[in-house]
Coordinates of C-alpha atoms in Angstrom, one line a residue:
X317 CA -0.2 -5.5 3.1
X318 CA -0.1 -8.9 5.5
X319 CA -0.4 -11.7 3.6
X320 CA -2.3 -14.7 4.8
X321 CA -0.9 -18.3 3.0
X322 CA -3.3 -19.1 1.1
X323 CA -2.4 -17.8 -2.1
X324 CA -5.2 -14.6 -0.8
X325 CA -3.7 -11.1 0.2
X326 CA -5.8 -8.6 2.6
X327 CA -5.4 -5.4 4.2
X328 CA -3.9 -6.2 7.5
X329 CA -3.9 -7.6 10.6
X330 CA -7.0 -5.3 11.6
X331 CA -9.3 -6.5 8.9
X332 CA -7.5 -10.0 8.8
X333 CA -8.3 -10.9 12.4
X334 CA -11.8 -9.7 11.8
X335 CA -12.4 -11.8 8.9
X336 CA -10.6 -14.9 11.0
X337 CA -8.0 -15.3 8.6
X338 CA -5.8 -15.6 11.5
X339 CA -7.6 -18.5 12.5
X340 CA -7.4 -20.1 9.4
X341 CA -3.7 -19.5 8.7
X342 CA -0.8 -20.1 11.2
X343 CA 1.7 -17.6 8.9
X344 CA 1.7 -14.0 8.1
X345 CA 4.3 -13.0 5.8
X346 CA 5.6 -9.5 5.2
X347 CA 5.9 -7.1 3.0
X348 CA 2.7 -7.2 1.1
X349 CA 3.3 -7.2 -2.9
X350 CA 2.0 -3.4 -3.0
X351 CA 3.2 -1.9 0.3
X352 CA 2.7 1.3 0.7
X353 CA -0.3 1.5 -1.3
X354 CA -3.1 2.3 0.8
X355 CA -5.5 4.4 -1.6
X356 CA -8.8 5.6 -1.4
X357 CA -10.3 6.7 -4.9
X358 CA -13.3 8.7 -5.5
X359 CA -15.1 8.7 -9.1
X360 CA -17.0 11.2 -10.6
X361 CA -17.9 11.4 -14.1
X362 CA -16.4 13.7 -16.0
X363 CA -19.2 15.8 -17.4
X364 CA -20.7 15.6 -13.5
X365 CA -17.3 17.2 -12.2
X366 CA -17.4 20.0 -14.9
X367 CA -20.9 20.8 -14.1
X368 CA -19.7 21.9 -10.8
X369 CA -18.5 25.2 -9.8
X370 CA -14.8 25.8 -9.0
X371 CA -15.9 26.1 -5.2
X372 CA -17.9 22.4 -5.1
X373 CA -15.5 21.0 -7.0
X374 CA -12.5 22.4 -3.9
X375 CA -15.0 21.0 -1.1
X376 CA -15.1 17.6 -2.9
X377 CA -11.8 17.6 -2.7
X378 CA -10.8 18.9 0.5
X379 CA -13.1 16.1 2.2
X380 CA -11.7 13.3 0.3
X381 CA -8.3 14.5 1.2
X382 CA -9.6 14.0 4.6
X383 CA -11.5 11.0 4.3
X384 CA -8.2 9.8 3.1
X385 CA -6.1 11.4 5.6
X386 CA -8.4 10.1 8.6
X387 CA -8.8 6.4 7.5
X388 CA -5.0 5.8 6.4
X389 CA -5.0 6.9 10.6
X390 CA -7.3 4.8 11.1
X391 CA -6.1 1.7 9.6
X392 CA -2.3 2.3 11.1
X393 CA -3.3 2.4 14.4
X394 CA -5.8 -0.7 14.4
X395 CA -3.4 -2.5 12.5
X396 CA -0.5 -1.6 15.0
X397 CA -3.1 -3.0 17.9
X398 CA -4.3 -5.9 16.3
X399 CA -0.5 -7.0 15.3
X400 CA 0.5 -6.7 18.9
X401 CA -2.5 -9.0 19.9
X402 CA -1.3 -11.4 17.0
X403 CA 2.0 -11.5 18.5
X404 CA 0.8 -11.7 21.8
X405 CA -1.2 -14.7 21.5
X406 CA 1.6 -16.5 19.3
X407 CA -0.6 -18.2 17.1
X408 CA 0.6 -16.6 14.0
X409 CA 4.0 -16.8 12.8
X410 CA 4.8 -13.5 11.2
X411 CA 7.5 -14.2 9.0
X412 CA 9.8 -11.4 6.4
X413 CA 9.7 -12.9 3.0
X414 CA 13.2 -14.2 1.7
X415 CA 14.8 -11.1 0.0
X416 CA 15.4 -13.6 -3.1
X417 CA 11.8 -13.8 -3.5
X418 CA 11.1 -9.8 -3.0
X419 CA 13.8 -9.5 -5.9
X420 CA 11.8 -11.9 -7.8
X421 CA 8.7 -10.2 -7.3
X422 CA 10.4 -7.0 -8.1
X423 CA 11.8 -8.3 -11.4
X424 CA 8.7 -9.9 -12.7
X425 CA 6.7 -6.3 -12.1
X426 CA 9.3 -4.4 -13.8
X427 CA 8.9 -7.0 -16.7
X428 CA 4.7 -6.7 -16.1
X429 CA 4.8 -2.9 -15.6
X430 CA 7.6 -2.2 -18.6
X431 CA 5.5 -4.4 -20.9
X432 CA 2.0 -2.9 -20.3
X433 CA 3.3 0.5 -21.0
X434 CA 4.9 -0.5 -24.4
X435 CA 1.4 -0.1 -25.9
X436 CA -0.2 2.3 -27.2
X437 CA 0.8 6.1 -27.4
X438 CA -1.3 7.1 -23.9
X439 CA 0.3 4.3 -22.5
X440 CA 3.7 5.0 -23.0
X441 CA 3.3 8.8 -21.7
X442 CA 2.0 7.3 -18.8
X443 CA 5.0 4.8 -18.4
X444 CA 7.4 7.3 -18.3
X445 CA 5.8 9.5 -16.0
X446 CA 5.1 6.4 -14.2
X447 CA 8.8 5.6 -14.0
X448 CA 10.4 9.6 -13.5
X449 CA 8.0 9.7 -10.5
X450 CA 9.1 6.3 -8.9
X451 CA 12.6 7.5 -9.4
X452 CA 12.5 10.4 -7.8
X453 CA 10.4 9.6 -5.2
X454 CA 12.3 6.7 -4.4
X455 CA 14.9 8.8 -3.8
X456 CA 12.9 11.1 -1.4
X457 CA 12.0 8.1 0.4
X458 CA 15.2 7.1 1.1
X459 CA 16.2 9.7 2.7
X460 CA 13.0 11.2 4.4
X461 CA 10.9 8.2 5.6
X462 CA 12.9 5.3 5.3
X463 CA 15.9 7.0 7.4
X464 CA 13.4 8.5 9.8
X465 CA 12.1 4.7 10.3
X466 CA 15.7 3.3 10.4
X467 CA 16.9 5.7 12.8
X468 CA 13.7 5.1 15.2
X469 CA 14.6 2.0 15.6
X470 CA 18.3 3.2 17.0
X471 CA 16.3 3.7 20.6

């Protein structure tokens, strides 16, 4: 997620540039609080979903996989375009955040995310799970995409 300075966090330099943010704001600062998160959620009541057959209830899903699949595409490659044009034009100065602040932002969510599931019973299951899961796929990450991107940059 790009951040524009103005204390207001968007998608991107896609939807940014078309809202004019860019013309408002001479930084862009990087990594956005939640990156990777792109998501896409669908919500169905419950009793709804049951009332469908096994079969419906596979074709919703199969076409929200893809509705994910094609506008997480669709987003990357527009953002990759309209950051070029952004640096192209020099307007924007697109700027890493200071890896003391990142820490800091890291720090207060684990505080945030830690107390929030201390609650109640559901929310503690969902804590742990919450934190097994971002061990383990931090992990994966490490060494699938984050030394696939490292090592792209060896060129």
């Amino acid at each position: 997620m790009w951040s524009a300075v103005s204390l207001s966090e968007w998608v991107g330099p896609w939807l940014d540039t078309a809202l004019g943010l860019h013309t408002a704001m001479g930084y862009y600062y990087y990594p956005g609080v939640q990156e990777p998160g792109s998501a896409i959620s669908v919500g169905i009541n419950k009793g709804v979903w049951e009332s469908f057959d096994a079969s419906d209830r596979q074709v919703i899903e199969a076409m929200a996989a893809g509705e994910y699949a094609r506008s997480l595409a669709e987003f990357n490659a527009n953002n990759a375009l309209s950051l070029r044009k952004l640096r192209d034009e020099g307007t924007v100065k697109i700027l890493k955040f200071d890896g003391s602040l990142l820490k800091a932002f890291l720090d207060i969510s684990k505080d945030v995310v830690a107390e929030i599931g201390s609650g109640d019973e559901l929310s503690k299951k969902i804590y742990a799970s919450y934190e097994q899961f971002r061990a383990s796929i931090m992990d994966w990450s490490d060494i699938a995409e984050r030394a696939y991107l490292n090592a792209r940059r060896l060129a």
